[in-house]
PDB file of C-alpha atoms in Angstrom:
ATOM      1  CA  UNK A  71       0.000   0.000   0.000  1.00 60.00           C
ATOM      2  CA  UNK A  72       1.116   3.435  -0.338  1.00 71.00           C
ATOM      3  CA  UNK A  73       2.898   2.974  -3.408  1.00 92.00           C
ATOM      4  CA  UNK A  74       1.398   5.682  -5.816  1.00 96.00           C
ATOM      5  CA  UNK A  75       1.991   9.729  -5.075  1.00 96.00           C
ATOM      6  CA  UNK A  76       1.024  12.694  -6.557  1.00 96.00           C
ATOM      7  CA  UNK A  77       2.750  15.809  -5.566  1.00 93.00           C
ATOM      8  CA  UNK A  78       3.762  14.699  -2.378  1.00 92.00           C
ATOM      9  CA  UNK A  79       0.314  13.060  -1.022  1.00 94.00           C
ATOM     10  CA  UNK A  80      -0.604   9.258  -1.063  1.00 95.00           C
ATOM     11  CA  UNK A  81      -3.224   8.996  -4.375  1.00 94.00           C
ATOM     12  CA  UNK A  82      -6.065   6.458  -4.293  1.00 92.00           C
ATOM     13  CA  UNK A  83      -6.135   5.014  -7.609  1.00 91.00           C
ATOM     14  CA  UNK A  84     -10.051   6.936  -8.126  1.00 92.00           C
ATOM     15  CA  UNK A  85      -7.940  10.097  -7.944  1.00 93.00           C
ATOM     16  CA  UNK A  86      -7.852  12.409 -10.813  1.00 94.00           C
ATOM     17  CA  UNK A  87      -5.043  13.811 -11.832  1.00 95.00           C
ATOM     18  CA  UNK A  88      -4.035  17.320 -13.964  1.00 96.00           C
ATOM     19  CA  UNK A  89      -1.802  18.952 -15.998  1.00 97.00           C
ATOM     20  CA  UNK A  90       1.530  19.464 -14.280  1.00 97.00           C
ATOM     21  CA  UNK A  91       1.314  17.140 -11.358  1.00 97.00           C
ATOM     22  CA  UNK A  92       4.278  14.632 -10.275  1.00 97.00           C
ATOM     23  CA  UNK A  93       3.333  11.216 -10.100  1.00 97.00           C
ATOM     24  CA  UNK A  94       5.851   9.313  -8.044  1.00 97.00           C
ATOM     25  CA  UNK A  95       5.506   5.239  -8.258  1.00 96.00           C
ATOM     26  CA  UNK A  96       7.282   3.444  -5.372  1.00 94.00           C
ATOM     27  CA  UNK A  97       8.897   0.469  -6.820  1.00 92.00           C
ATOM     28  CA  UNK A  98      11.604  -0.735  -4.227  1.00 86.00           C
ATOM     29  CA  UNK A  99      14.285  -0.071  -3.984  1.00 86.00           C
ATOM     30  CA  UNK A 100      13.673   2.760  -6.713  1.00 91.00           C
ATOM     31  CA  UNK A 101      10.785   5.792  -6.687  1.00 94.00           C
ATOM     32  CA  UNK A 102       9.577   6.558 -10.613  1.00 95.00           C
ATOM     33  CA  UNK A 103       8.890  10.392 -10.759  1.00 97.00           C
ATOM     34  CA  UNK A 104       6.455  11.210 -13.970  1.00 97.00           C
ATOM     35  CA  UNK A 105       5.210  14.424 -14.495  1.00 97.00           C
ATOM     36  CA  UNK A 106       2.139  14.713 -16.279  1.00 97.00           C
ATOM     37  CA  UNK A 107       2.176  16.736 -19.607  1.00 97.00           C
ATOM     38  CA  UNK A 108      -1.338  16.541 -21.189  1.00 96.00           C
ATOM     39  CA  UNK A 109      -4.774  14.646 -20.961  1.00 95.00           C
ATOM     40  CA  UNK A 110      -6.013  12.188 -22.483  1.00 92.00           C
ATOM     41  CA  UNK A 111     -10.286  10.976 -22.688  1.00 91.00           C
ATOM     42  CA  UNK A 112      -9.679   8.226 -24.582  1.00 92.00           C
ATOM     43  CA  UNK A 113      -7.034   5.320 -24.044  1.00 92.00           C
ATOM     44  CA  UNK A 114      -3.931   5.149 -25.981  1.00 91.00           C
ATOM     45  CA  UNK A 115      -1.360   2.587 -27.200  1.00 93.00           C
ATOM     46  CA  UNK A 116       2.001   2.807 -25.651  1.00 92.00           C
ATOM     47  CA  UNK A 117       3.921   4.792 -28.172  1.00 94.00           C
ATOM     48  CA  UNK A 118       1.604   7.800 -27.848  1.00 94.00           C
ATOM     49  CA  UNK A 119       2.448   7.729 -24.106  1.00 92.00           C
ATOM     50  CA  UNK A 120       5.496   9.873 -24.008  1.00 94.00           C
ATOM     51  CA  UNK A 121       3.144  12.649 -25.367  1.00 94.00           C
ATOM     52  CA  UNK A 122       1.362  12.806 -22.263  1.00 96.00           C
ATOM     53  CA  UNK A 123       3.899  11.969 -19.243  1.00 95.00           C
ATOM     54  CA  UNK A 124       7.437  12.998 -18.874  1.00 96.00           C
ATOM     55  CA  UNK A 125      10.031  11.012 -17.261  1.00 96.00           C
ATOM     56  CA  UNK A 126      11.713  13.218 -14.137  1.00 97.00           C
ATOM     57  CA  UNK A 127      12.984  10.087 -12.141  1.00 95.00           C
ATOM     58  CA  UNK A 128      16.696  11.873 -10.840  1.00 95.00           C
ATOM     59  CA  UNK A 129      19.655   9.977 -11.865  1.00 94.00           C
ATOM     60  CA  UNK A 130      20.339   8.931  -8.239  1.00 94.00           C
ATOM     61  CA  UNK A 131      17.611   6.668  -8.513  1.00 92.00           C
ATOM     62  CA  UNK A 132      18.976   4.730 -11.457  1.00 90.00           C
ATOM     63  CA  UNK A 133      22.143   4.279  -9.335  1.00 91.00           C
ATOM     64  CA  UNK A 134      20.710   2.475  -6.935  1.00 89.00           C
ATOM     65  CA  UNK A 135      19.035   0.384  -9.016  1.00 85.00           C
ATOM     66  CA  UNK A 136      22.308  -0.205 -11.214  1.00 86.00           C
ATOM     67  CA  UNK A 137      24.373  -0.894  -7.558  1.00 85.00           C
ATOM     68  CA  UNK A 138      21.165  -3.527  -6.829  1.00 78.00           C
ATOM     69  CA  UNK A 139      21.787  -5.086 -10.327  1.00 78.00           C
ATOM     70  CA  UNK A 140      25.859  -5.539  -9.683  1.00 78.00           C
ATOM     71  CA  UNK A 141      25.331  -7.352  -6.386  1.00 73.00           C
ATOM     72  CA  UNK A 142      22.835  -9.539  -7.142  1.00 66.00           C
ATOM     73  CA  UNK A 143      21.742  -9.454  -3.867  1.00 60.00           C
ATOM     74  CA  UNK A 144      18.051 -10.189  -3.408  1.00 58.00           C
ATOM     75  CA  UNK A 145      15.749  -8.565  -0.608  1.00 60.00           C
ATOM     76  CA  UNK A 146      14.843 -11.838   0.694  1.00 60.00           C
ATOM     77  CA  UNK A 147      15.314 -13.116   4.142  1.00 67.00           C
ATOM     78  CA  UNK A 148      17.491 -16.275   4.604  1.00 67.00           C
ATOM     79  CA  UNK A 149      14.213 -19.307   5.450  1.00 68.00           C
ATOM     80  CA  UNK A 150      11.678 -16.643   4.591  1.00 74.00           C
ATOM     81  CA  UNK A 151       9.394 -18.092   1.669  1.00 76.00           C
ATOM     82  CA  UNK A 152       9.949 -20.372  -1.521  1.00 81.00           C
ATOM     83  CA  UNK A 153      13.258 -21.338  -1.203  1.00 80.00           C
ATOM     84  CA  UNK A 154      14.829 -20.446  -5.160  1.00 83.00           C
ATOM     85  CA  UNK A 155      16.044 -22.628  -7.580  1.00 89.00           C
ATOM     86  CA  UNK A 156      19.613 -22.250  -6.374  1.00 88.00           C
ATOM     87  CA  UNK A 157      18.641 -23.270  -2.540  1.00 84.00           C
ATOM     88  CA  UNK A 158      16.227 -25.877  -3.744  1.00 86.00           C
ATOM     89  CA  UNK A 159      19.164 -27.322  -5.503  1.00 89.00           C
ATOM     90  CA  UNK A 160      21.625 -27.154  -2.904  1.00 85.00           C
ATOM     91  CA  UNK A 161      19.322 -28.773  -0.304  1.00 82.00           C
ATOM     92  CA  UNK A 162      18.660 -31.566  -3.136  1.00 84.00           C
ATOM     93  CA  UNK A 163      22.186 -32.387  -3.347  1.00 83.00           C
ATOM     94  CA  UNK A 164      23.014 -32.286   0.502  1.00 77.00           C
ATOM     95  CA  UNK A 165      20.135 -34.440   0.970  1.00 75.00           C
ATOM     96  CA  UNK A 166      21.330 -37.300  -1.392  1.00 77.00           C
ATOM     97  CA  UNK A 167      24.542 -36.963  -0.157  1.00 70.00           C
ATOM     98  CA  UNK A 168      23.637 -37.291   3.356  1.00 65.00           C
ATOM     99  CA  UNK A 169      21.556 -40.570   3.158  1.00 66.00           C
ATOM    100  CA  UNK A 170      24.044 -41.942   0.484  1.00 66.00           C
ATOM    101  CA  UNK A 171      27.021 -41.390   3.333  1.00 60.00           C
ATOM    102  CA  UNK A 172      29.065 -39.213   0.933  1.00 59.00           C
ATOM    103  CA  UNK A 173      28.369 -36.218   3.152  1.00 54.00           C
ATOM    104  CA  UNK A 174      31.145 -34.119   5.007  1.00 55.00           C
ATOM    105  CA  UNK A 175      29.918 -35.554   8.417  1.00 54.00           C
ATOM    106  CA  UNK A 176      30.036 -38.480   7.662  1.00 53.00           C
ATOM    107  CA  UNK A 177      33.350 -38.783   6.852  1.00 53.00           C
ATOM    108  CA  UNK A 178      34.127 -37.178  10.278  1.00 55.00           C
ATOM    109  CA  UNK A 179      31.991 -39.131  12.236  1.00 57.00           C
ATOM    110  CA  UNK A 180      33.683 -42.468  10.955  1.00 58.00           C
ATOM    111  CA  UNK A 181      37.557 -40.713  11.713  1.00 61.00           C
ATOM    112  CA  UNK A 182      36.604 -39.600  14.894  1.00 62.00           C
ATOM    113  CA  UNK A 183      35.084 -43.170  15.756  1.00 59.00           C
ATOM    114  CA  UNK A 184      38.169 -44.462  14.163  1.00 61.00           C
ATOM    115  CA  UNK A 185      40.395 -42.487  16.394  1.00 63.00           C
ATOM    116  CA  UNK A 186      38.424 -43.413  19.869  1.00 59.00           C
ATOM    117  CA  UNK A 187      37.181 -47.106  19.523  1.00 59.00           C
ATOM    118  CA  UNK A 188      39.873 -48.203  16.507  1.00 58.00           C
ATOM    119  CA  UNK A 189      37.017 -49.394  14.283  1.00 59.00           C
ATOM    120  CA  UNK A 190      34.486 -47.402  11.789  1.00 54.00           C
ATOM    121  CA  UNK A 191      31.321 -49.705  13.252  1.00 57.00           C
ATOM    122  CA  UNK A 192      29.774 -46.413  15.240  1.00 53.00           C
ATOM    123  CA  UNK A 193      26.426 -47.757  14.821  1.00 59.00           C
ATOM    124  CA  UNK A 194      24.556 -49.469  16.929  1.00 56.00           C
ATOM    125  CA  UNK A 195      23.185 -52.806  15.999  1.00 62.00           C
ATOM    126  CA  UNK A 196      21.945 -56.791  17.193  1.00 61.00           C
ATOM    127  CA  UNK A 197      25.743 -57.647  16.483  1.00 61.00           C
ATOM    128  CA  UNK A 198      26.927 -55.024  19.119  1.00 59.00           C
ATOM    129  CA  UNK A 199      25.334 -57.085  21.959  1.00 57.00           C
ATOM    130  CA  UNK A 200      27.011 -60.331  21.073  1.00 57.00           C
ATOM    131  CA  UNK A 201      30.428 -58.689  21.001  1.00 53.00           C
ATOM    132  CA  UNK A 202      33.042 -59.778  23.374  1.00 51.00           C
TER     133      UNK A 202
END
């Protein structure tokens, strides 16, 4: 909500706007200024557009939208929502390699067993209790 102003005030999308006033469009991380040139009764294709609006958005706002573009960061929280293809992925691959025993702790779990009890056996099992 609260995305849409015209010169300076929240606009409800009912309101009516005239000749000269800036629209500002909130579209994070940026803020669109337009500033309105003409009217129009009838509705138009897009190439008669720039006819009616003008484009006043500063140039400051374009560099932070370039800087967003070069990190590649996105605004999502880590465990927040759909996980993206990348995550989906990696928890695919640490999955199989967990229950094939190909995974990083596993390895260590079988040295450190090594190390204390001499043997890799740190399972328990029927053939533990017969052990002697």
């Amino acid at each position: 909500m609260g995305r849409v102003t015209i010169g300076g005030q929240l606009a409800k999308p009912g309101r009516n706007v005239k000749i000269g006033d800036v629209v500002a469009v909130r579209k994070p991380p940026v803020t669109y200024s337009f500033e309105v040139l003409g009217l129009s009764t009838n509705r138009m294709g897009a190439k008669l557009v720039p006819d009616y609006m003008r484009n006043v958005t500063p140039a400051s706002e374009y560099e932070i939208l370039e800087m967003n573009k070069i990190s590649g960061f996105v605004d999502r929280a880590k465990g927040l929502g759909r996980p993206t293809k990348r995550d989906r992925r990696e928890l695919e691959q640490f999955g199989q390699n967990f229950l094939s025993g190909e995974s990083q702790f596993n390895y260590l779990a079988a040295e450190d067993a090594k190390e204390l009890t001499g043997t890799t056996d740190f399972d328990w099992d029927e053939d533990d209790l017969f052990d002697e």
